[in-house]
Amino acid sequence: MHTREEIQSKLRTIMERIDAVCKRTDKKTTLVAVSKTKPVEMIQWAHEAGCRNFGENYAQEFRDKTAELSDVTDLRWHFIGSLQRNKVRYVVGKAVLIHSVGTVSLLDAIQSRAARADIVQDILVEVNLAGEPSKSGLSEAELPSMLAQFADRPNVRCLGLMTMPPFFADPEASRPYFVRLRELRDDLRPRFGGNVDLTHLSMGMTADFEVAIEEGATLIRVGTAIFGPRGT
Ligand SMILES: *Cc1c(COP(=O)(O)O)cnc(C)c1O
């Protein structure tokens, strides 16, 4: 079990490591603290210590935690997990950013929910660079046609790309995937406009966030290094 002091000290350590890489590389990034499966009090402790962006993976858990912490008005919630179309209503309008959109059918469900609420939902398109069957996200080849779908869907806006490389013990092994996502973003950026604005790269987790920042991550998603291991 983690105490308030432990969580806050781990968070400070991560923030210092992020600052150090950003200074060295002259880059900026936003830490999204991944709080999935962790109790709301841990989120409150991290918030007290200066964290404002939190990432959740499961739609019901997202719904419950955002409701429970609705009086904390400066929290920014990110949805980073796989999202079923029938649970889109728990997330649309509550997440500042949905990182994990990899199919047109999910995009459609978000579009129609956002249209009903008369809002524009910001999202990232998830790319499965290694083609791992266990992971969601579309292939590189499918990316241009996915981005073209936004043109007639005015209630969604694409702010960039997200990826989750295969797990490696050595963070350097993730680097080629981060480079590839950045290259894709740079290639596709001038080809799209309107509600497709490929600014953001969401990449890097506990094991490899420093490498991700070096390669241009504007959002890093860190769970274990802040909140401890899950499911123990
Ligand atoms: C759980 C999760 C993370 C955080 O992983 P850690 O290794 O605990 O930092 C990041 N991104 C996604 C999509 C996740 O599901």
PDB file of N, CA, C and O and ligand atoms in Angstrom, residues 34 36 57 80 162 164 205-207 221-225 230, ligand 1:
ATOM      1  N   VAL A  34      -1.190   8.033 -15.107  1.00  0.00           N
ATOM      2  CA  VAL A  34      -2.144   6.955 -15.405  1.00  0.00           C
ATOM      3  C   VAL A  34      -2.596   6.292 -14.104  1.00  0.00           C
ATOM      4  O   VAL A  34      -1.843   5.562 -13.461  1.00  0.00           O
ATOM      5  N   LYS A  36      -5.342   4.307 -13.591  1.00  0.00           N
ATOM      6  CA  LYS A  36      -6.254   3.151 -13.725  1.00  0.00           C
ATOM      7  C   LYS A  36      -6.053   2.167 -12.583  1.00  0.00           C
ATOM      8  O   LYS A  36      -4.913   1.897 -12.199  1.00  0.00           O
ATOM      9  N   ASN A  57      -8.243   4.014 -18.220  1.00  0.00           N
ATOM     10  CA  ASN A  57      -8.378   3.030 -19.303  1.00  0.00           C
ATOM     11  C   ASN A  57      -9.751   2.407 -19.460  1.00  0.00           C
ATOM     12  O   ASN A  57     -10.027   1.817 -20.484  1.00  0.00           O
ATOM     13  N   ILE A  80      -7.435   6.703 -22.218  1.00  0.00           N
ATOM     14  CA  ILE A  80      -6.315   6.104 -22.958  1.00  0.00           C
ATOM     15  C   ILE A  80      -6.523   4.631 -23.282  1.00  0.00           C
ATOM     16  O   ILE A  80      -5.663   4.008 -23.891  1.00  0.00           O
ATOM     17  N   MET A 162      -1.151   8.579 -31.319  1.00  0.00           N
ATOM     18  CA  MET A 162      -0.737   7.875 -30.097  1.00  0.00           C
ATOM     19  C   MET A 162      -0.202   6.502 -30.483  1.00  0.00           C
ATOM     20  O   MET A 162      -0.676   5.905 -31.460  1.00  0.00           O
ATOM     21  N   MET A 164       1.693   2.708 -28.651  1.00  0.00           N
ATOM     22  CA  MET A 164       2.165   1.913 -27.525  1.00  0.00           C
ATOM     23  C   MET A 164       3.023   0.798 -28.118  1.00  0.00           C
ATOM     24  O   MET A 164       2.488  -0.181 -28.623  1.00  0.00           O
ATOM     25  N   MET A 205       5.917   5.535 -21.636  1.00  0.00           N
ATOM     26  CA  MET A 205       5.296   5.118 -20.381  1.00  0.00           C
ATOM     27  C   MET A 205       6.409   5.004 -19.324  1.00  0.00           C
ATOM     28  O   MET A 205       7.504   5.506 -19.531  1.00  0.00           O
ATOM     29  N   THR A 206       6.118   4.339 -18.216  1.00  0.00           N
ATOM     30  CA  THR A 206       7.108   4.245 -17.138  1.00  0.00           C
ATOM     31  C   THR A 206       8.487   3.828 -17.639  1.00  0.00           C
ATOM     32  O   THR A 206       9.495   4.411 -17.262  1.00  0.00           O
ATOM     33  N   ALA A 207       8.531   2.811 -18.489  1.00  0.00           N
ATOM     34  CA  ALA A 207       9.818   2.222 -18.864  1.00  0.00           C
ATOM     35  C   ALA A 207      10.612   3.067 -19.861  1.00  0.00           C
ATOM     36  O   ALA A 207      11.833   2.909 -19.952  1.00  0.00           O
ATOM     37  N   ARG A 221       2.529   9.076 -20.857  1.00  0.00           N
ATOM     38  CA  ARG A 221       1.520   8.428 -20.018  1.00  0.00           C
ATOM     39  C   ARG A 221       2.220   7.528 -19.000  1.00  0.00           C
ATOM     40  O   ARG A 221       2.680   6.446 -19.342  1.00  0.00           O
ATOM     41  N   VAL A 222       2.316   7.986 -17.764  1.00  0.00           N
ATOM     42  CA  VAL A 222       3.112   7.266 -16.765  1.00  0.00           C
ATOM     43  C   VAL A 222       2.232   6.821 -15.600  1.00  0.00           C
ATOM     44  O   VAL A 222       1.597   7.648 -14.947  1.00  0.00           O
ATOM     45  N   GLY A 223       2.182   5.515 -15.368  1.00  0.00           N
ATOM     46  CA  GLY A 223       1.384   4.967 -14.279  1.00  0.00           C
ATOM     47  C   GLY A 223       2.241   4.408 -13.147  1.00  0.00           C
ATOM     48  O   GLY A 223       2.359   4.992 -12.068  1.00  0.00           O
ATOM     49  N   THR A 224       2.853   3.257 -13.411  1.00  0.00           N
ATOM     50  CA  THR A 224       3.563   2.503 -12.381  1.00  0.00           C
ATOM     51  C   THR A 224       4.597   3.324 -11.612  1.00  0.00           C
ATOM     52  O   THR A 224       4.699   3.196 -10.388  1.00  0.00           O
ATOM     53  N   ALA A 225       5.329   4.164 -12.297  1.00  0.00           N
ATOM     54  CA  ALA A 225       6.396   4.919 -11.616  1.00  0.00           C
ATOM     55  C   ALA A 225       5.833   5.913 -10.608  1.00  0.00           C
ATOM     56  O   ALA A 225       6.547   6.359  -9.719  1.00  0.00           O
ATOM     57  N   ARG A 230       0.260  -2.335 -10.606  1.00  0.00           N
ATOM     58  CA  ARG A 230      -1.177  -2.596 -10.531  1.00  0.00           C
ATOM     59  C   ARG A 230      -1.425  -4.073 -10.264  1.00  0.00           C
ATOM     60  O   ARG A 230      -0.619  -4.908 -10.604  1.00  0.00           O
TER      61      ARG A 230
HETATM   62  C1  LIG B   1      -1.432   1.434 -18.340  1.00  0.00           C
HETATM   63  C2  LIG B   1      -1.069   2.292 -19.484  1.00  0.00           C
HETATM   64  C3  LIG B   1      -0.016   3.213 -19.392  1.00  0.00           C
HETATM   65  C4  LIG B   1       0.882   3.357 -18.176  1.00  0.00           C
HETATM   66  O1  LIG B   1       1.811   2.308 -18.131  1.00  0.00           O
HETATM   67  P1  LIG B   1       2.960   2.249 -17.025  1.00  0.00           P
HETATM   68  O2  LIG B   1       3.923   1.281 -17.578  1.00  0.00           O
HETATM   69  O3  LIG B   1       2.312   1.805 -15.755  1.00  0.00           O
HETATM   70  O4  LIG B   1       3.538   3.622 -16.909  1.00  0.00           O
HETATM   71  C5  LIG B   1       0.220   4.022 -20.489  1.00  0.00           C
HETATM   72  N1  LIG B   1      -0.531   3.943 -21.610  1.00  0.00           N
HETATM   73  C6  LIG B   1      -1.528   3.062 -21.737  1.00  0.00           C
HETATM   74  C7  LIG B   1      -2.302   3.014 -23.008  1.00  0.00           C
HETATM   75  C8  LIG B   1      -1.817   2.202 -20.691  1.00  0.00           C
HETATM   76  O5  LIG B   1      -2.816   1.318 -20.835  1.00  0.00           O
END
